[in-house]
Coordinates of C-alpha atoms in Angstrom, one line a residue:
Chain M
M1328 CA 56.8 150.9 73.8
I1329 CA 54.5 148.2 71.5
W1330 CA 52.2 148.2 74.1
E1331 CA 52.1 151.9 73.6
T1332 CA 51.7 151.8 70.0
V1333 CA 49.0 149.2 70.2
R1334 CA 47.1 151.6 72.5
L1335 CA 47.6 154.5 70.1
S1336 CA 46.5 152.7 67.5
L1337 CA 43.3 151.2 69.3
R1338 CA 42.7 155.2 69.8
S1339 CA 42.9 156.3 66.2
I1340 CA 40.8 153.3 65.3
R1341 CA 38.3 154.6 67.9
R1342 CA 38.7 158.1 66.4
N1343 CA 36.7 156.9 63.1
V1344 CA 34.5 154.4 64.2
L1345 CA 32.7 154.1 61.0
R1346 CA 35.4 154.3 58.9
S1347 CA 37.2 151.5 60.9
F1348 CA 34.2 149.7 60.9
L1349 CA 34.0 149.5 57.0
T1350 CA 37.7 149.0 56.7
L1351 CA 37.0 145.7 58.8
L1352 CA 34.1 144.6 57.2
G1353 CA 36.3 143.5 54.1
I1354 CA 38.2 141.3 56.6
V1355 CA 35.4 140.5 58.6
I1356 CA 33.4 139.1 55.7
G1357 CA 36.3 137.1 54.2
V1358 CA 37.2 135.7 57.5
A1359 CA 33.9 134.7 58.3
A1360 CA 33.2 133.2 54.9
V1361 CA 36.5 130.9 55.1
I1362 CA 35.7 130.0 58.5
A1363 CA 32.1 129.1 57.7
M1364 CA 32.9 127.2 54.7
L1365 CA 35.7 125.3 56.2
T1366 CA 34.0 124.3 59.2
I1367 CA 30.4 123.4 57.7
G1368 CA 33.0 121.8 54.8
S1369 CA 34.5 119.7 57.7
G1370 CA 31.1 118.9 59.4
T1371 CA 30.1 117.8 55.7
T1372 CA 32.9 115.3 55.5
A1373 CA 32.1 113.8 58.9
K1374 CA 28.6 113.5 58.1
V1375 CA 29.2 111.8 54.6
K1376 CA 31.8 109.1 56.3
S1377 CA 29.6 108.4 59.3
D1378 CA 26.4 108.0 56.9
I1379 CA 28.3 105.7 54.7
A1380 CA 29.5 103.8 57.8
K1381 CA 26.0 103.8 59.1
L1382 CA 24.7 102.0 55.7
G1383 CA 27.2 99.1 56.9
S1384 CA 30.9 99.1 56.8
N1385 CA 32.7 96.9 54.3
L1386 CA 29.6 96.3 52.5
L1387 CA 28.9 95.4 48.8
V1388 CA 25.8 96.0 47.3
V1389 CA 24.7 93.9 44.0
R1390 CA 22.1 95.4 41.8
S1391 CA 20.5 94.2 38.8
G1392 CA 21.5 96.2 35.5
R1393 CA 24.9 97.0 34.1
P1394 CA 27.2 98.8 36.0
A1395 CA 26.5 102.6 35.3
G1396 CA 29.4 105.0 35.6
T1397 CA 31.7 104.4 38.4
G1398 CA 30.1 105.9 41.6
G1399 CA 26.6 106.9 39.7
P1400 CA 23.4 105.6 40.6
G1401 CA 23.4 102.4 38.6
G1402 CA 19.9 102.8 37.2
L1403 CA 17.6 99.8 36.9
D1404 CA 17.3 98.8 33.3
Q1405 CA 14.1 97.5 32.5
A1406 CA 14.9 95.1 29.7
V1407 CA 17.6 93.6 32.3
R1408 CA 17.0 90.3 34.4
P1409 CA 16.4 91.1 37.8
L1410 CA 18.1 89.3 40.9
A1411 CA 16.4 86.1 41.9
D1412 CA 16.3 83.9 45.0
K1413 CA 19.0 81.4 43.2
D1414 CA 21.3 84.6 42.9
V1415 CA 21.1 84.6 46.9
A1416 CA 21.3 80.9 47.3
A1417 CA 24.4 80.8 45.1
L1418 CA 26.2 83.4 47.1
V1419 CA 25.2 81.8 50.5
A1420 CA 26.6 78.6 48.9
H1421 CA 29.9 79.4 47.6
L1422 CA 31.1 82.6 48.8
T1423 CA 33.6 82.9 51.0
G1424 CA 35.0 85.9 53.4
A1425 CA 31.2 87.2 54.0
R1426 CA 30.0 88.1 57.3
A1427 CA 26.4 88.5 56.1
I1428 CA 24.4 88.0 52.9
S1429 CA 21.1 89.3 52.5
P1430 CA 18.4 90.2 49.6
A1431 CA 16.4 93.2 49.7
S1432 CA 13.8 95.0 47.8
Q1433 CA 12.3 98.1 48.6
K1434 CA 9.3 100.6 47.8
Q1435 CA 7.9 103.4 49.3
V1436 CA 4.5 102.5 50.4
R1437 CA 1.6 104.3 52.5
V1438 CA 1.5 102.7 56.0
I1439 CA -1.4 103.4 58.2
F1440 CA -2.3 102.9 61.9
G1441 CA -5.7 103.8 63.2
T1442 CA -6.3 107.2 61.8
E1443 CA -2.7 107.9 61.1
S1444 CA -0.8 107.2 57.9
L1445 CA 2.5 107.7 56.8
T1446 CA 4.6 107.1 53.3
S1447 CA 7.4 105.0 54.6
G1448 CA 10.4 102.8 52.7
V1449 CA 9.2 99.2 53.2
T1450 CA 11.9 96.6 52.7
G1451 CA 11.7 93.1 52.0
T1452 CA 14.3 90.9 53.4
D1453 CA 15.6 88.6 56.1
S1454 CA 17.6 88.9 59.4
A1455 CA 20.9 88.8 57.7
Y1456 CA 20.0 92.2 56.6
L1457 CA 20.6 93.7 60.2
D1458 CA 24.0 92.0 60.3
A1459 CA 25.0 93.5 56.8
R1460 CA 23.9 96.9 57.5
D1461 CA 25.2 96.9 61.1
W1462 CA 22.0 97.8 62.3
K1463 CA 20.7 96.8 66.0
L1464 CA 17.1 96.3 67.6
V1465 CA 16.1 98.8 70.5
S1466 CA 14.0 96.2 71.6
G1467 CA 12.0 93.0 70.5
R1468 CA 13.2 90.3 68.0
R1469 CA 14.4 89.7 64.6
F1470 CA 12.4 87.6 62.4
S1471 CA 12.4 84.1 63.0
D1472 CA 13.6 81.5 59.9
S1473 CA 10.1 79.7 59.5
E1474 CA 8.7 83.5 59.5
T1475 CA 11.2 84.4 56.9
R1476 CA 10.7 81.3 54.8
S1477 CA 6.7 81.6 55.0
G1478 CA 6.5 85.2 54.4
T1479 CA 4.6 86.0 57.6
G1480 CA 3.1 89.5 58.3
V1481 CA 5.5 90.8 60.9
C1482 CA 7.8 93.8 60.7
L1483 CA 10.4 95.7 62.3
I1484 CA 10.0 99.7 62.6
G1485 CA 12.1 102.6 62.7
E1486 CA 11.8 105.3 64.8
T1487 CA 10.3 107.8 62.7
V1488 CA 7.4 105.2 62.1
R1489 CA 7.1 104.7 66.2
Q1490 CA 6.8 108.4 66.7
Q1491 CA 4.1 108.9 64.1
F1492 CA 2.0 106.0 65.2
F1493 CA 2.5 105.4 69.1
G1494 CA 4.3 108.7 70.3
A1495 CA 5.1 107.4 73.6
G1496 CA 3.4 104.1 73.4
E1497 CA 4.6 100.9 73.1
P1498 CA 4.8 99.8 69.1
E1499 CA 5.3 95.8 69.8
G1500 CA 2.7 93.6 69.2
E1501 CA 0.4 96.4 67.6
I1502 CA -0.9 95.5 63.8
I1503 CA -0.3 98.4 61.2
R1504 CA -1.7 98.1 57.6
V1505 CA 1.1 98.5 54.8
N1506 CA -0.7 98.7 51.3
R1507 CA -4.0 96.8 52.4
T1508 CA -2.1 94.1 54.2
S1509 CA -1.7 93.4 58.0
C1510 CA 1.4 93.5 59.6
K1511 CA 2.2 92.8 63.4
I1512 CA 4.8 94.7 64.9
I1513 CA 7.7 92.6 66.7
G1514 CA 10.5 95.2 67.2
L1515 CA 12.0 98.7 66.9
L1516 CA 15.0 99.5 65.1
E1517 CA 17.8 101.8 66.5
P1518 CA 17.6 105.4 65.5
K1519 CA 20.1 106.0 62.3
G1520 CA 19.2 109.8 61.7
Y1521 CA 19.3 111.4 58.5
T1522 CA 21.6 110.8 55.7
G1523 CA 23.6 113.7 53.9
F1524 CA 21.2 114.1 51.3
G1525 CA 18.4 114.5 53.8
Q1526 CA 16.6 111.1 53.7
D1527 CA 15.5 110.1 56.7
Q1528 CA 16.9 106.6 57.6
D1529 CA 14.6 106.0 60.2
N1530 CA 11.1 106.2 58.2
V1531 CA 11.2 102.3 57.5
V1532 CA 9.4 99.3 57.9
L1533 CA 11.1 95.9 57.4
M1534 CA 9.2 92.6 56.6
P1535 CA 10.2 89.2 55.4
L1536 CA 11.0 89.3 51.6
A1537 CA 8.2 86.6 51.0
A1538 CA 6.0 88.6 52.5
Y1539 CA 6.7 91.7 50.4
Q1540 CA 7.1 89.9 47.4
R1541 CA 3.5 88.6 47.6
R1542 CA 1.7 91.1 49.1
I1543 CA 3.3 94.6 48.2
A1544 CA 5.4 94.0 45.2
G1545 CA 3.4 91.2 43.5
N1546 CA 6.4 89.8 41.7
R1547 CA 9.6 87.6 43.0
D1548 CA 12.2 90.2 42.1
I1549 CA 15.3 91.1 44.2
D1550 CA 16.2 94.7 44.0
N1551 CA 19.7 94.4 45.8
I1552 CA 22.0 92.0 47.4
Y1553 CA 24.0 93.2 50.6
V1554 CA 27.1 91.3 50.8
A1555 CA 29.3 92.4 54.0
A1556 CA 32.4 91.4 54.1
D1557 CA 34.1 89.7 57.5
D1558 CA 36.8 91.6 59.4
R1559 CA 39.6 89.6 57.2
T1560 CA 38.3 90.4 54.0
P1561 CA 38.8 93.6 52.2
T1562 CA 35.8 94.5 50.1
T1563 CA 38.1 94.7 47.1
E1564 CA 39.0 91.1 47.3
L1565 CA 35.4 90.1 48.0
Q1566 CA 34.3 91.8 45.0
P1567 CA 35.9 89.7 42.1
R1568 CA 34.7 86.6 43.9
V1569 CA 30.9 88.1 44.3
E1570 CA 31.1 88.8 40.5
D1571 CA 32.1 85.3 39.5
I1572 CA 29.6 83.6 41.5
L1573 CA 27.1 85.6 40.0
R1574 CA 28.2 85.6 36.3
D1575 CA 28.5 81.5 36.9
T1576 CA 24.7 81.2 38.3
R1577 CA 23.3 83.9 35.9
R1578 CA 25.0 81.9 32.9
I1579 CA 27.1 84.9 31.6
T1580 CA 29.3 83.7 28.9
P1581 CA 33.1 85.2 28.8
D1582 CA 31.8 87.2 25.9
R1583 CA 29.4 89.3 27.6
E1584 CA 29.1 92.0 30.1
D1585 CA 27.7 91.5 33.7
D1586 CA 24.3 92.2 33.7
F1587 CA 24.3 93.4 37.3
S1588 CA 26.5 96.2 39.0
I1589 CA 28.4 95.7 42.5
R1590 CA 28.8 98.9 44.2
D1591 CA 31.5 99.2 47.3
M1592 CA 30.2 101.3 49.9
T1593 CA 33.6 101.8 51.2
Q1594 CA 34.9 103.2 48.0
I1595 CA 31.8 105.3 47.5
A1596 CA 32.7 106.5 51.4
D1597 CA 36.0 107.5 50.2
A1598 CA 35.2 109.1 46.9
M1599 CA 32.4 111.1 48.5
A1600 CA 34.6 112.3 51.5
S1601 CA 37.6 113.4 49.1
A1602 CA 34.7 115.1 47.0
T1603 CA 33.6 116.9 49.8
T1604 CA 37.1 117.8 51.2
T1605 CA 38.1 119.3 47.6
M1606 CA 34.8 121.3 47.6
T1607 CA 35.7 122.7 50.9
G1608 CA 39.1 123.6 49.8
M1609 CA 37.7 125.4 46.7
L1610 CA 35.1 127.2 48.4
G1611 CA 37.6 127.9 51.0
A1612 CA 39.9 129.5 48.3
V1613 CA 37.3 131.4 46.9
A1614 CA 36.4 132.9 50.3
G1615 CA 40.1 133.6 50.7
V1616 CA 40.1 135.9 47.6
S1617 CA 37.7 138.2 49.5
L1618 CA 40.2 138.2 52.3
L1619 CA 42.5 139.7 49.7
V1620 CA 40.0 142.4 48.9
G1621 CA 39.7 142.8 52.6
G1622 CA 43.4 143.7 52.6
I1623 CA 43.6 146.0 49.5
G1624 CA 40.7 148.0 51.5
I1625 CA 43.1 148.2 54.7
M1626 CA 45.8 149.5 52.4
N1627 CA 43.2 151.9 50.9
I1628 CA 42.3 153.0 54.3
M1629 CA 45.9 153.1 55.8
L1630 CA 47.0 155.4 53.0
V1631 CA 44.2 157.7 53.6
S1632 CA 45.3 157.8 57.2
V1633 CA 49.2 158.4 56.5
T1634 CA 48.1 161.6 54.3
E1635 CA 45.6 162.7 56.9
R1636 CA 47.8 162.7 59.5
T1637 CA 51.0 163.9 57.5
R1638 CA 51.3 166.9 60.0
E1639 CA 51.3 164.6 63.1
I1640 CA 53.9 162.4 61.6
G1641 CA 56.0 165.6 61.0
I1642 CA 55.6 166.5 64.8
R1643 CA 56.7 163.0 65.7
L1644 CA 59.5 163.1 63.3
A1645 CA 60.7 166.8 64.6
I1646 CA 60.6 165.7 68.4
G1647 CA 62.8 162.7 67.4
A1648 CA 60.9 159.7 66.3
H1649 CA 62.9 157.4 63.9
E1650 CA 61.6 156.2 60.5
K1651 CA 61.1 152.7 62.4
H1652 CA 59.0 154.4 65.0
I1653 CA 56.4 155.9 62.5
L1654 CA 56.7 152.6 60.3
I1655 CA 56.0 150.7 63.6
Q1656 CA 52.8 153.0 64.4
F1657 CA 51.4 152.6 61.3
L1658 CA 52.0 148.9 60.9
V1659 CA 50.4 148.0 64.2
E1660 CA 47.5 150.1 63.5
A1661 CA 47.0 148.1 60.3
T1662 CA 47.7 144.8 62.0
V1663 CA 45.6 145.7 65.1
L1664 CA 42.8 146.7 62.8
S1665 CA 43.0 143.6 60.4
L1666 CA 43.3 141.2 63.4
L1667 CA 40.1 142.9 64.9
G1668 CA 38.3 142.3 61.6
G1669 CA 40.0 138.6 61.7
I1670 CA 38.6 137.9 65.5
I1671 CA 34.9 139.5 64.4
G1672 CA 34.9 137.2 61.4
I1673 CA 36.1 134.1 63.2
L1674 CA 33.1 134.8 65.7
I1675 CA 30.4 135.6 62.7
G1676 CA 32.0 132.6 60.6
L1677 CA 31.4 130.3 63.7
A1678 CA 28.0 131.3 64.2
L1679 CA 27.1 131.0 60.8
A1680 CA 28.7 127.4 60.5
G1681 CA 26.9 126.5 64.1
L1682 CA 23.6 127.7 62.2
A1683 CA 24.2 125.8 59.0
S1684 CA 25.0 122.9 61.4
A1685 CA 21.7 123.1 63.2
T1686 CA 19.6 123.0 60.1
L1687 CA 21.7 120.4 58.0
T1688 CA 21.9 118.4 60.5
I1689 CA 25.7 118.0 60.4
P1690 CA 28.1 118.0 62.9
F1691 CA 29.5 121.3 64.2
A1692 CA 33.3 120.9 63.7
P1693 CA 35.3 123.9 64.2
S1694 CA 39.0 123.1 64.1
P1695 CA 41.3 125.2 66.1
A1696 CA 44.1 124.8 63.5
V1697 CA 41.7 127.0 61.1
I1698 CA 40.8 129.4 63.6
L1699 CA 44.1 129.8 64.4
L1700 CA 45.2 130.1 60.7
A1701 CA 42.6 132.6 60.3
V1702 CA 44.0 134.7 63.2
G1703 CA 47.4 134.7 61.9
F1704 CA 46.4 135.1 58.3
S1705 CA 44.3 138.2 59.1
A1706 CA 47.2 139.7 61.0
L1707 CA 49.7 138.6 58.2
I1708 CA 47.3 140.6 55.8
G1709 CA 47.2 144.0 57.9
M1710 CA 51.4 143.7 58.1
V1711 CA 51.5 143.0 54.3
F1712 CA 48.9 145.7 53.1
G1713 CA 49.9 147.9 55.9
F1714 CA 53.5 147.8 55.2
F1715 CA 53.5 150.5 52.0
P1716 CA 51.5 152.9 53.6
A1717 CA 53.6 152.5 56.8
L1718 CA 56.6 153.4 54.7
R1719 CA 55.4 156.1 53.0
G1720 CA 54.6 157.7 56.0
A1721 CA 58.0 156.8 57.7
R1722 CA 60.1 158.3 54.8
L1723 CA 58.0 161.5 55.0
D1724 CA 60.6 164.8 55.4
P1725 CA 60.0 166.3 58.7
I1726 CA 60.0 169.8 57.1
D1727 CA 57.5 169.1 54.4
A1728 CA 55.3 167.1 56.8
L1729 CA 55.3 169.7 59.1
R1730 CA 54.1 172.7 56.5
H1731 CA 51.3 170.0 55.3
E1732 CA 47.7 171.4 56.0
Chain N
M102 CA 80.9 182.5 77.9
A103 CA 80.9 178.6 77.3
A104 CA 81.8 176.9 73.8
A105 CA 80.1 177.4 70.6
L106 CA 77.2 175.4 70.3
I107 CA 76.2 176.1 67.0
G108 CA 78.7 176.7 64.1
F109 CA 77.7 177.6 60.4
D110 CA 81.1 177.2 58.2
T111 CA 80.5 178.7 54.8
V112 CA 77.0 177.0 54.8
W113 CA 75.1 176.9 51.4
K114 CA 71.7 175.4 50.7
S115 CA 70.3 175.5 47.3
Y116 CA 67.3 173.9 45.8
G117 CA 66.7 173.1 42.2
Q118 CA 68.9 172.5 39.1
G119 CA 71.1 174.5 36.7
E120 CA 69.2 177.8 35.6
A121 CA 66.5 177.4 38.2
K122 CA 68.9 176.9 40.6
V123 CA 68.3 179.1 44.1
H124 CA 70.6 179.6 47.1
A125 CA 68.5 179.8 49.9
L126 CA 71.9 180.4 51.8
A127 CA 74.9 181.5 50.3
G128 CA 77.9 180.8 52.3
V129 CA 76.8 181.6 55.9
D130 CA 79.6 182.0 58.7
L131 CA 77.6 182.1 62.2
T132 CA 78.2 181.1 65.8
I133 CA 75.8 180.7 68.7
K134 CA 77.2 180.4 72.2
R135 CA 75.6 178.0 75.1
G136 CA 73.0 179.9 76.8
E137 CA 72.6 182.7 74.2
F138 CA 68.7 184.1 73.4
V139 CA 69.0 184.7 69.5
A140 CA 66.5 186.0 67.4
I141 CA 66.7 185.6 63.7
M142 CA 64.7 188.1 61.5
G143 CA 64.7 188.8 58.1
P144 CA 62.0 189.2 55.3
S145 CA 60.4 186.0 53.6
G146 CA 63.0 184.2 51.0
S147 CA 65.7 185.7 53.0
G148 CA 66.8 182.5 54.1
K149 CA 66.0 182.4 58.0
S150 CA 63.8 179.5 58.0
T151 CA 66.2 177.4 55.9
A152 CA 69.2 178.6 58.4
M153 CA 66.3 177.6 61.0
N154 CA 65.7 174.3 60.1
I155 CA 69.6 173.4 59.6
I156 CA 70.1 174.5 63.1
G157 CA 67.2 172.5 64.3
C158 CA 69.0 169.6 62.5
L159 CA 65.8 168.9 60.6
D160 CA 67.7 169.7 57.2
T161 CA 71.4 169.6 56.2
P162 CA 73.3 172.1 54.1
T163 CA 74.2 171.5 50.3
A164 CA 77.7 172.6 51.1
G165 CA 79.8 173.8 54.1
T166 CA 79.7 172.3 57.5
Y167 CA 77.2 172.8 60.4
S168 CA 78.5 171.5 63.7
F169 CA 76.2 171.3 66.7
M170 CA 77.7 170.5 69.9
G171 CA 80.9 169.9 68.1
I172 CA 79.3 167.2 65.8
D173 CA 79.2 167.5 62.1
A174 CA 75.3 167.6 62.1
G175 CA 75.1 168.4 58.3
R176 CA 76.7 164.7 57.7
L177 CA 74.4 162.6 59.9
D178 CA 71.6 160.5 58.3
R179 CA 68.2 160.8 59.0
N180 CA 67.8 158.4 62.0
R181 CA 70.8 159.9 63.5
R182 CA 69.7 163.6 63.3
A183 CA 66.2 162.2 64.8
L184 CA 68.0 161.2 67.7
L185 CA 70.0 164.5 67.9
R186 CA 66.7 166.3 67.8
N187 CA 65.3 164.0 70.4
L188 CA 68.3 164.2 72.9
Y189 CA 69.3 167.7 72.8
I190 CA 66.8 169.9 70.9
G191 CA 63.5 171.1 71.7
F192 CA 60.7 172.7 69.2
V193 CA 58.2 175.4 69.2
F194 CA 56.3 176.0 66.3
Q195 CA 54.0 179.0 65.2
G196 CA 50.9 176.5 64.9
Y197 CA 51.5 174.7 68.2
N198 CA 51.6 171.4 66.4
L199 CA 50.1 169.6 69.4
L200 CA 48.5 166.4 68.2
P201 CA 45.0 167.1 68.3
R202 CA 42.4 164.8 70.6
T203 CA 45.6 163.9 73.0
T204 CA 45.7 165.5 76.2
A205 CA 48.3 168.0 77.4
A206 CA 50.3 165.6 79.6
E207 CA 50.0 163.0 76.8
N208 CA 51.6 165.6 74.4
V209 CA 54.4 166.6 76.3
E210 CA 55.2 162.8 77.2
L211 CA 55.4 162.3 73.3
P212 CA 59.4 163.1 73.3
L213 CA 59.9 161.0 76.1
I214 CA 58.2 157.8 74.3
Y215 CA 60.8 158.1 71.8
R216 CA 63.3 158.1 74.4
G217 CA 61.9 154.6 75.7
A218 CA 61.3 156.2 78.9
P219 CA 59.1 154.3 81.4
A220 CA 55.8 155.3 81.8
R221 CA 56.1 156.5 85.4
E222 CA 59.0 158.6 84.9
R223 CA 57.3 160.2 81.8
R224 CA 54.4 161.2 83.8
E225 CA 56.4 163.0 86.3
L226 CA 58.7 164.6 83.8
A227 CA 55.8 165.7 82.0
M228 CA 54.2 167.2 85.3
Q229 CA 57.1 169.1 85.9
A230 CA 57.3 170.7 82.6
L231 CA 53.5 171.8 82.8
A232 CA 54.3 173.4 86.1
E233 CA 57.2 175.0 84.6
V234 CA 55.0 176.8 81.9
G235 CA 52.1 177.3 84.4
L236 CA 49.7 174.7 83.4
V237 CA 49.1 172.9 86.8
G238 CA 45.2 171.7 86.4
R239 CA 45.3 171.7 82.8
E240 CA 47.1 168.4 82.2
H241 CA 44.0 166.6 81.0
H242 CA 42.6 169.2 78.6
T243 CA 42.9 168.5 74.9
P244 CA 44.3 171.1 72.6
A245 CA 40.6 172.2 71.7
E246 CA 40.0 173.0 75.0
L247 CA 42.8 175.3 75.7
S248 CA 43.3 178.7 74.6
G249 CA 46.2 179.7 72.0
G250 CA 48.5 181.0 74.7
Q251 CA 47.9 177.5 76.7
Q252 CA 48.7 175.6 73.7
Q253 CA 51.9 177.1 73.0
R254 CA 52.6 176.6 76.6
V255 CA 51.7 173.1 76.3
A256 CA 54.1 173.2 73.0
I257 CA 57.2 174.8 75.3
A258 CA 56.4 172.3 78.1
R259 CA 56.9 169.5 75.2
A260 CA 60.0 171.1 74.1
I261 CA 61.8 171.5 77.4
V262 CA 60.3 168.3 78.9
T263 CA 63.6 166.5 77.8
T264 CA 65.9 169.3 79.3
P265 CA 67.4 170.0 75.8
T266 CA 70.2 172.3 75.3
L267 CA 68.7 174.3 72.3
L268 CA 65.3 175.4 72.1
V269 CA 64.2 176.5 68.6
A270 CA 61.3 178.6 68.4
D271 CA 59.6 179.3 64.6
E272 CA 57.4 182.4 65.2
P273 CA 56.3 181.2 68.7
T274 CA 53.9 184.2 69.1
G275 CA 52.6 184.4 65.5
N276 CA 49.3 183.4 66.5
L277 CA 49.0 185.2 69.7
D278 CA 47.8 188.3 70.8
T279 CA 49.7 191.2 72.5
A280 CA 49.3 190.3 75.9
R281 CA 49.7 186.7 75.5
T282 CA 53.0 187.2 73.3
H283 CA 54.2 189.0 76.1
E284 CA 53.4 186.0 78.6
I285 CA 55.0 183.8 76.2
M286 CA 58.1 185.9 75.7
E287 CA 58.6 186.3 79.5
L288 CA 58.5 182.6 79.7
L289 CA 61.1 182.0 77.0
T290 CA 63.2 184.6 78.7
R291 CA 62.7 182.9 82.3
L292 CA 63.8 179.6 80.6
N293 CA 66.8 180.9 79.1
R294 CA 68.0 182.9 82.2
E295 CA 67.0 180.2 84.9
L296 CA 67.7 177.0 82.9
G297 CA 70.4 178.4 80.7
L298 CA 68.5 176.9 77.8
T299 CA 69.9 178.3 74.3
I300 CA 67.1 179.6 72.2
A301 CA 67.2 180.4 68.4
M302 CA 63.9 182.2 67.6
V303 CA 62.7 182.9 64.3
T304 CA 60.2 186.2 64.2
H305 CA 59.4 189.1 62.2
E306 CA 58.1 191.3 64.8
A307 CA 60.7 193.8 66.3
D308 CA 59.4 193.7 69.6
V309 CA 59.6 190.3 69.8
A310 CA 63.0 190.2 68.9
E311 CA 63.4 192.8 71.9
Y312 CA 63.2 189.8 73.9
A313 CA 66.3 188.6 72.6
E314 CA 69.8 189.7 73.8
R315 CA 71.1 189.0 70.2
T316 CA 69.6 189.4 66.9
I317 CA 70.6 188.2 63.4
R318 CA 69.0 189.4 60.2
F319 CA 69.2 187.7 57.2
L320 CA 68.9 189.1 54.0
D321 CA 69.2 187.1 50.4
G322 CA 71.0 184.0 52.0
H323 CA 73.4 186.1 54.1
V324 CA 73.6 187.3 57.3
A325 CA 72.9 191.1 56.8
S326 CA 73.5 192.2 60.6
D327 CA 74.3 190.6 63.8
S328 CA 73.8 192.8 66.8
S329 CA 74.3 192.1 70.5
K330 CA 72.3 194.1 73.0
L331 CA 75.8 193.7 75.2
E332 CA 77.9 195.6 72.5
V333 CA 75.1 198.3 72.1
A334 CA 75.0 198.9 75.7

C-alpha cells in the first residue's frame, strides 16, 4: 500500500516535471546551503586546530609591547623596550617546566639563488626554535652551537624555497643570497602547508639569530621568545612563571604594567576553534531559514495540487477511499518531493564543500550525522508542510469534489 | 424476489436555513429489491440526484431512515460509508470520471487498492472485469486513447471489479451517441440479468429508461410515479 502510494506520488511528480523541479529548488538550495556551510565549517575548524598545532603545541609566545586586547595581534609599540638577549638568558636560567626556549626575529626579505628570486620570511633564531615549534628536518642538520654563537652564514630552508630554487635538485651545500649576504644551506625543513589565513608556512629561511641581527636587521633586538611547555606543565601554569622572570629581569616595579605580552597559543587555538564553530552554527542557521522557505514552497504547490486534483479525489472517495488514504497519498507526495530535493541538495552541498575545500586547502570533512539530519529534516519539512494541504484534500465532500471541474 | 436492498423511510433532505430552506427530498418512501434494474427520472431539481447520492451512500438524509442491506447507512460516518461503498457499491458517472494519464487496467484496479488486495489479484480481477465489458486488448490504453463508449466501459469495469451488490449509474449514456448508448445499455442489462447486479440508474432519456424494468419518477422532492414493466404487462 505504501509502496503503491510512493509510486503514485513519483508519477504525479513526473507528470509536472517543471513545477516539481521549481518546488524542489527551494529545498535543494536550503539543504545544499546547510550542508555546504556545515561541511566547510567543520573543515575550517579542523584546519584551524591543526594550524595551531603546527605552530607548536603548548606554546607561549612572548613579544615586546603591552598586551593588546585578548587574542588580538599584540602590536609592536615603537616606544617600548624590545626583548633582549638577557631576557632569553634569564628564562633559560630560571624557568622550570619548559621543554624549549628560543628567541626569534623575523622579516620579509628578498632571497636570491642564481637568476631566481623570492620574497621569503627570514627568521633569525637558534636550534631550540625547531623544538619549540615541533618542526623537523627532512634532511641536513641543525645549527651547531658555535654557528649560533658566532652567527655563521648558514641556513635551513622551507619546502617552498627549495621548490623555487632547486626544483628536483639537492639544495644542501648551495649558497643563497639573503639581503646581500651569503648563506649556505645546511638543511631542509619539513613541509607545513598553508595557515588558515592563507600564509605559506614553508616560504621560510632560518638562520642563526646573531647572523640575522648583524646582517639583516642591523640591531640586537629580539621580536619573540618562544617558550614550549613540557608534557607535565600546562601553559596556564607556565605563563605566570615566565611573566615573573621577565618582570624581574626587565626591572618592572610592581606599580607598573608589563611592557611585554605573552600569548598562549593553546588558548588562541581553542578560542579560534570555538569562534569557527559558532560561525558555522550561525551560517547553518541562516541556511536553515531557506529550508523553511523551501517548505512553504512545498505547501503552496501541494495546495495547488489538491485543488487541481479535486475531481480525482472525488473519484477516489466515491469508490471507497478513506480519508486516511487521501491524506497519506498527498503526505507521501509532499514527503517524496522534499526528500528528493533534500537528496539533490546534499549532493550539491557536498560538491560545493568539496570545491571550497580544494580552493581554500582546508580538509573536506563531510559529517554523516549532518547528512542524515538533512535527509530527516527535509522529509520532516515535506510532512509538516504537506499536512495541511493533504488534510484539505482528505476532508473534501465526495459529491462536491465529483462536481468540481 | 429477494429481500429489500434499499429502503427509504420518510427520507428528508434539506439545504439552507430558515426562510431559504429548500427540501430536496420531502419524506420519500421507497424500496428497491435485490436484482432490480431501476431507472430514476425527473426534471432537474426534482430530487433525483439527491436520492441517488443517498442510495450510493455518498450523502445522508437530514431526517428519516435510509437503510442499505439492512444497515442504517444514513447514520454512518464518512469512513464507514466509504467502506460500504468500497465493498458493495459500484459507480458509473456521466463524465466517465476516469483518472487521466492512467491506463484502463490501473483505473479498474483502483477500488481494489483501497481494499488492500495484493497486486497480482488486482491485476487478474481487473483483466476479468475488462474482458466482461469487452475491452480485451485495450488494458494499457489511457483514457485519452479511448473513445467515449470505451471510456464508459472502463468505468463500468471499475464499478463491477469489486463484484458489488449495487451499481449506481448517474446518466451513464449522457455523453454518448445513440449507437454507443445502445451498446452500454445492453451491457448494463446483461450485467443485471447474468450477475444479478442491482442497478439504480438516473436518466432523463425515456428510451434509456426503457431498458430498466422499473421506472421511478421524482417531482418536487416526492416520488411522482413508480411503474414496473411486469405490472404493466
